[in-house]
CSV table of C-alpha atoms and ligand atoms in Angstrom, one decimal:
chain,number,residue,atom,x,y,z
R,1,MET,CA,-28.1,29.3,-12.3
R,2,LEU,CA,-25.0,27.6,-10.0
R,3,ILE,CA,-24.7,23.9,-11.1
R,4,ASP,CA,-22.7,22.1,-8.2
R,5,GLN,CA,-20.5,20.3,-10.6
R,6,SER,CA,-19.4,17.1,-8.1
R,7,VAL,CA,-23.6,16.5,-8.5
R,8,ILE,CA,-23.6,16.1,-12.0
R,9,THR,CA,-20.5,14.2,-12.8
R,10,ASP,CA,-19.2,11.2,-11.8
R,11,ASN,CA,-16.2,11.5,-9.3
R,12,ALA,CA,-15.2,8.2,-7.4
R,13,ILE,CA,-13.8,10.2,-4.9
R,14,ASN,CA,-15.7,13.3,-3.1
R,15,VAL,CA,-14.0,15.7,-0.1
R,16,ARG,CA,-15.6,18.7,1.1
R,17,ASP,CA,-14.9,21.2,3.8
R,18,LEU,CA,-12.3,18.6,5.7
R,19,THR,CA,-11.2,19.4,8.9
R,20,PHE,CA,-8.3,17.7,10.6
R,21,ALA,CA,-6.0,18.9,13.7
R,22,TRP,CA,-3.9,16.5,15.8
R,23,ALA,CA,-4.0,16.4,19.3
R,24,SER,CA,-1.3,18.7,20.1
R,25,GLY,CA,-3.9,21.1,18.1
R,26,GLU,CA,-1.9,21.6,15.0
R,27,THR,CA,-4.2,22.1,12.4
R,28,VAL,CA,-3.1,20.0,9.0
R,29,LEU,CA,-6.3,20.1,6.7
R,30,ASP,CA,-8.5,23.4,7.2
R,31,ARG,CA,-11.4,23.1,5.0
R,32,CYS,CA,-10.1,21.0,2.0
R,33,THR,CA,-11.9,20.1,-0.7
R,34,LEU,CA,-11.3,18.5,-3.9
R,35,SER,CA,-12.8,15.7,-6.1
R,36,VAL,CA,-11.4,12.6,-8.1
R,37,PRO,CA,-13.2,11.4,-11.5
R,38,LYS,CA,-14.0,8.0,-12.1
R,39,GLY,CA,-11.4,6.9,-14.5
R,40,GLU,CA,-9.4,9.2,-14.2
R,41,PHE,CA,-5.1,9.6,-12.6
R,42,TRP,CA,-5.0,12.7,-10.6
R,43,MET,CA,-2.1,13.9,-8.6
R,44,LEU,CA,-1.9,15.5,-5.1
R,45,LEU,CA,1.2,17.7,-5.0
R,46,GLY,CA,2.4,20.2,-2.2
R,47,THR,CA,5.2,21.2,-0.2
R,48,ASN,CA,6.7,18.9,3.2
R,49,GLY,CA,4.2,18.9,5.8
R,50,SER,CA,1.5,20.8,3.8
R,51,GLY,CA,-0.9,17.6,4.5
R,52,LYS,CA,-0.7,15.4,1.8
R,53,SER,CA,-0.2,11.5,3.4
R,54,THR,CA,-2.3,13.3,6.0
R,55,LEU,CA,-5.4,13.7,3.7
R,56,LEU,CA,-4.6,10.1,2.1
R,57,ARG,CA,-4.8,8.7,5.7
R,58,LEU,CA,-8.2,10.4,5.7
R,59,LEU,CA,-9.8,8.9,2.5
R,60,ALA,CA,-8.3,5.4,4.0
R,61,GLY,CA,-10.3,5.9,7.5
R,62,LEU,CA,-6.9,5.5,9.3
R,63,LEU,CA,-7.4,9.0,10.5
R,64,LYS,CA,-11.5,10.8,11.7
R,65,PRO,CA,-11.1,13.9,10.6
R,66,LYS,CA,-12.8,17.0,13.1
R,67,SER,CA,-15.2,17.8,10.3
R,68,GLY,CA,-15.8,17.6,6.8
R,69,ASP,CA,-17.3,14.7,4.3
R,70,ILE,CA,-16.1,11.9,2.5
R,71,THR,CA,-17.2,10.1,-0.2
R,72,ILE,CA,-15.6,7.1,-2.1
R,73,SER,CA,-17.4,5.0,-4.2
R,74,ASP,CA,-15.4,1.7,-4.7
R,75,ARG,CA,-13.2,-0.6,-2.8
R,76,LEU,CA,-10.0,1.5,-1.7
R,77,GLY,CA,-6.3,0.3,-2.5
R,78,PHE,CA,-3.2,2.3,-0.4
R,79,VAL,CA,0.1,1.9,-1.6
R,80,PHE,CA,3.0,3.3,0.8
R,81,GLN,CA,5.9,5.4,0.0
R,82,ASN,CA,7.9,2.2,1.3
R,83,PRO,CA,6.8,-1.2,0.3
R,84,ASP,CA,8.4,-3.2,3.1
R,85,HIS,CA,6.1,-1.2,5.4
R,86,GLN,CA,3.6,-3.0,3.0
R,87,LEU,CA,5.1,-6.1,2.0
R,88,VAL,CA,4.9,-8.7,4.9
R,89,MET,CA,5.2,-12.3,3.5
R,90,PRO,CA,8.5,-14.2,2.3
R,91,THR,CA,7.4,-14.8,-1.5
R,92,VAL,CA,5.2,-12.6,-4.3
R,93,GLY,CA,2.5,-15.0,-4.4
R,94,ALA,CA,2.2,-15.7,-1.1
R,95,ASP,CA,2.0,-12.0,-0.2
R,96,ILE,CA,-1.0,-11.2,-1.9
R,97,ALA,CA,-2.7,-14.2,-1.1
R,98,PHE,CA,-2.2,-13.0,2.4
R,99,GLY,CA,-4.4,-9.9,1.4
R,100,LEU,CA,-7.1,-11.7,-0.1
R,101,VAL,CA,-7.7,-13.5,3.4
R,102,SER,CA,-10.8,-12.0,4.4
R,103,GLU,CA,-12.5,-12.3,1.4
R,104,ASN,CA,-13.0,-15.7,2.1
R,105,LEU,CA,-12.2,-17.6,-1.7
R,106,THR,CA,-11.7,-21.1,-2.5
R,107,TYR,CA,-8.2,-21.9,-3.1
R,108,PRO,CA,-8.3,-22.0,-7.1
R,109,GLU,CA,-10.5,-18.2,-6.6
R,110,THR,CA,-7.2,-17.3,-5.0
R,111,ARG,CA,-4.7,-18.5,-7.2
R,112,GLN,CA,-6.5,-16.9,-10.1
R,113,ARG,CA,-6.8,-13.4,-8.2
R,114,VAL,CA,-3.0,-13.8,-7.8
R,115,GLU,CA,-2.3,-15.0,-10.9
R,116,SER,CA,-4.5,-12.2,-13.0
R,117,SER,CA,-3.1,-9.0,-10.4
R,118,LEU,CA,0.6,-10.1,-11.4
R,119,LYS,CA,0.0,-10.0,-14.7
R,120,ALA,CA,-2.2,-7.0,-14.8
R,121,VAL,CA,1.1,-5.5,-13.1
R,122,ASN,CA,3.4,-7.5,-15.8
R,123,LEU,CA,5.4,-9.5,-12.9
R,124,ALA,CA,3.4,-12.7,-13.7
R,125,GLU,CA,6.3,-14.8,-14.1
R,126,MET,CA,7.9,-13.9,-10.4
R,127,ILE,CA,5.3,-15.2,-8.3
R,128,ARG,CA,7.3,-17.9,-6.4
R,129,ARG,CA,10.1,-15.0,-6.1
R,130,PRO,CA,11.4,-14.4,-2.4
R,131,ILE,CA,10.5,-10.7,-2.0
R,132,TYR,CA,13.8,-9.7,-1.0
R,133,ALA,CA,15.1,-10.4,-4.4
R,134,LEU,CA,12.9,-7.8,-6.1
R,135,SER,CA,14.0,-4.0,-7.2
R,136,GLY,CA,12.5,-1.3,-5.1
R,137,GLY,CA,10.0,-0.8,-8.6
R,138,GLN,CA,9.0,-4.8,-8.3
R,139,LYS,CA,8.4,-4.5,-4.7
R,140,GLN,CA,5.4,-1.2,-5.5
R,141,ARG,CA,4.1,-3.3,-8.6
R,142,VAL,CA,3.7,-6.3,-6.0
R,143,ALA,CA,1.7,-3.9,-3.6
R,144,ILE,CA,-0.4,-2.8,-6.5
R,145,ALA,CA,-1.2,-5.9,-7.6
R,146,GLY,CA,-2.5,-7.0,-3.9
R,147,ALA,CA,-4.7,-3.8,-4.3
R,148,ILE,CA,-5.5,-5.4,-7.9
R,149,ALA,CA,-6.7,-8.5,-6.3
R,150,ARG,CA,-8.9,-7.2,-3.5
R,151,HIS,CA,-10.6,-5.9,-6.6
R,152,ALA,CA,-9.4,-1.9,-5.4
R,153,GLU,CA,-10.8,0.3,-7.6
R,154,VAL,CA,-10.3,3.5,-6.2
R,155,LEU,CA,-6.0,3.7,-5.5
R,156,LEU,CA,-4.3,6.0,-3.4
R,157,LEU,CA,-0.5,6.0,-3.8
R,158,ASP,CA,1.7,8.1,-1.2
R,159,GLU,CA,5.1,8.8,-3.0
R,160,PRO,CA,5.3,5.2,-4.7
R,161,THR,CA,8.3,6.2,-6.4
R,162,ALA,CA,10.6,8.0,-4.0
R,163,LEU,CA,12.7,5.5,-3.4
R,164,LEU,CA,13.1,4.2,-7.0
R,165,ASP,CA,15.7,5.9,-9.8
R,166,GLY,CA,14.3,7.8,-12.8
R,167,GLU,CA,14.0,4.8,-15.3
R,168,ASN,CA,12.2,2.9,-12.8
R,169,GLN,CA,10.3,6.0,-11.5
R,170,LEU,CA,8.9,6.8,-14.8
R,171,ASP,CA,8.2,2.4,-15.7
R,172,LEU,CA,5.3,2.7,-12.4
R,173,VAL,CA,4.1,5.6,-13.6
R,174,ALA,CA,3.7,4.9,-17.0
R,175,SER,CA,2.1,1.5,-15.5
R,176,VAL,CA,0.0,2.2,-13.1
R,177,ARG,CA,-1.2,5.1,-16.0
R,178,ASP,CA,-2.3,2.5,-17.9
R,179,LEU,CA,-3.8,0.4,-15.2
R,180,VAL,CA,-6.3,2.8,-15.0
R,181,LYS,CA,-7.0,3.4,-18.0
R,182,GLN,CA,-7.4,-0.2,-18.8
R,183,LYS,CA,-9.6,-1.1,-15.7
R,184,ASN,CA,-11.2,2.0,-15.6
R,185,LEU,CA,-9.8,2.9,-12.1
R,186,THR,CA,-9.2,5.8,-10.4
R,187,ALA,CA,-5.7,6.9,-9.3
R,188,LEU,CA,-4.9,9.9,-6.7
R,189,TRP,CA,-0.8,9.5,-6.2
R,190,VAL,CA,1.0,12.2,-4.4
R,191,THR,CA,4.5,13.2,-5.8
R,192,HIS,CA,7.1,15.6,-5.6
R,193,ARG,CA,8.5,14.9,-9.3
R,194,LEU,CA,7.4,17.2,-11.7
R,195,ASN,CA,8.1,14.8,-14.7
R,196,GLU,CA,5.4,12.6,-13.3
R,197,LEU,CA,2.8,15.4,-14.2
R,198,ASP,CA,3.5,14.5,-17.9
R,199,TYR,CA,1.1,10.6,-16.8
R,200,ALA,CA,-1.7,12.9,-15.3
R,201,ASP,CA,-5.3,13.4,-16.4
R,202,GLY,CA,-5.0,16.2,-13.1
R,203,ALA,CA,-3.9,17.6,-10.2
R,204,PHE,CA,-4.2,19.3,-7.0
R,205,LEU,CA,-2.0,21.8,-5.1
R,206,LEU,CA,-2.1,21.5,-1.4
R,207,GLU,CA,-0.9,24.1,0.5
R,208,ARG,CA,-1.3,24.5,4.5
R,209,GLY,CA,-4.1,22.1,4.0
R,210,GLN,CA,-6.3,23.2,1.5
R,211,VAL,CA,-6.5,23.0,-2.0
R,212,ILE,CA,-4.7,26.5,-3.3
R,213,ASP,CA,-4.6,25.6,-7.4
R,214,LYS,CA,-5.9,22.5,-9.4
R,215,GLY,CA,-6.4,21.1,-12.7
R,216,ASP,CA,-4.2,20.6,-15.8
R,217,PRO,CA,-1.3,18.9,-15.0
R,218,MET,CA,1.2,20.5,-17.5
R,219,ARG,CA,-0.3,24.3,-16.7
R,220,LEU,CA,0.8,23.4,-12.9
R,221,LYS,CA,3.8,21.9,-14.2
R,222,LYS,CA,4.8,24.6,-15.4
R,223,VAL,CA,3.7,27.0,-12.3
R,224,LEU,CA,5.8,24.9,-9.9
R,225,LEU,CA,8.4,25.0,-12.2
R,226,GLU,CA,8.5,29.1,-12.4
R,227,LYS,CA,8.4,28.8,-8.4
R,228,SER,CA,11.0,26.3,-7.9
G,301,ATP,N1,1.3,11.0,13.4
G,301,ATP,C1,1.2,12.9,13.8
G,301,ATP,N2,1.4,12.7,14.9
G,301,ATP,C2,1.7,14.6,14.6
G,301,ATP,N3,1.7,15.2,13.9
G,301,ATP,C3,1.7,14.4,12.9
G,301,ATP,C4,2.0,13.4,12.6
G,301,ATP,N4,1.9,12.9,11.6
G,301,ATP,C5,2.2,13.8,10.6
G,301,ATP,N5,2.3,15.2,11.3
G,301,ATP,C6,2.5,16.7,11.3
G,301,ATP,O1,1.2,16.7,10.2
G,301,ATP,C7,1.6,17.9,9.6
G,301,ATP,C8,1.0,17.3,7.8
G,301,ATP,O2,2.0,16.0,7.5
G,301,ATP,P1,1.9,15.2,6.7
G,301,ATP,O3,2.9,14.0,6.5
G,301,ATP,O4,1.1,14.9,6.3
G,301,ATP,O5,2.6,16.1,5.2
G,301,ATP,P2,3.2,15.8,3.6
G,301,ATP,O6,2.4,16.6,3.1
G,301,ATP,O7,2.5,14.7,3.4
G,301,ATP,O8,5.0,16.0,3.7
G,301,ATP,P3,5.7,15.1,3.2
G,301,ATP,O9,5.8,15.5,1.7
G,301,ATP,O10,7.4,15.4,3.9
G,301,ATP,O11,5.3,13.7,2.9
G,301,ATP,C9,3.5,17.6,9.5
G,301,ATP,O12,3.2,19.0,10.3
G,301,ATP,C10,3.6,17.0,10.3
G,301,ATP,O13,4.5,17.1,11.1
G,302,MG,MG1,4.1,12.6,2.5
């Protein structure tokens, strides 16, 4: 008897036969299928133009699929490659509080969410710091704190380390992994940097809009290193 794994496991993200084409007719995702188990940190790799960012934008509901199904079990948070596209207020605390405006919280509730989310990303002491006076890695942590403050349980991160140097890169990936495990979140992290696979529970390889390989991140790292 065949057992459908996506039914028996507790997945936070389920994508089935997802197809998407731009108005120009270019098909970017072609019956793409993948699942991310709840509480795990998975990475998404693939060459430039393979459809990674498009997939994340479909998951976030920013684009509408042509066909196929997307199921996301919990509240989403999105972290972009360039934090300057995401942080809009003058200071760290104000930026996170701004993301909570639609939640109709009292002032003490807002304050508590801002403080605890900054603590979660090890930036508690920077609540009053102007955004311009943060490093790239600190800005990415503020963007992640914004998602945590909104009680996001599924994080979608599109190359969050692309603009960071080696030390900040590994700091960020390690702290997101810790956050996922401590708070039982789920994360899908897009990257081109193979050393980040050391921190993942699993990985997908996307090519021409389809998942062509998936599973053990160390095996995928080896496959990709041999290809390069
Ligand atoms: N707004 C858009 N309008 C039309 N085509 C687009 C748009 N955005 C992306 N594309 C095209 O869709 C395809 C997939 O792009 P996407 O950004 O998803 O790739 P990616 O895997 O994220 O690449 P990279 O590694 O360079 O970030 C590419 O051919 C790209 O040119
Ligand atoms: Mg991209």
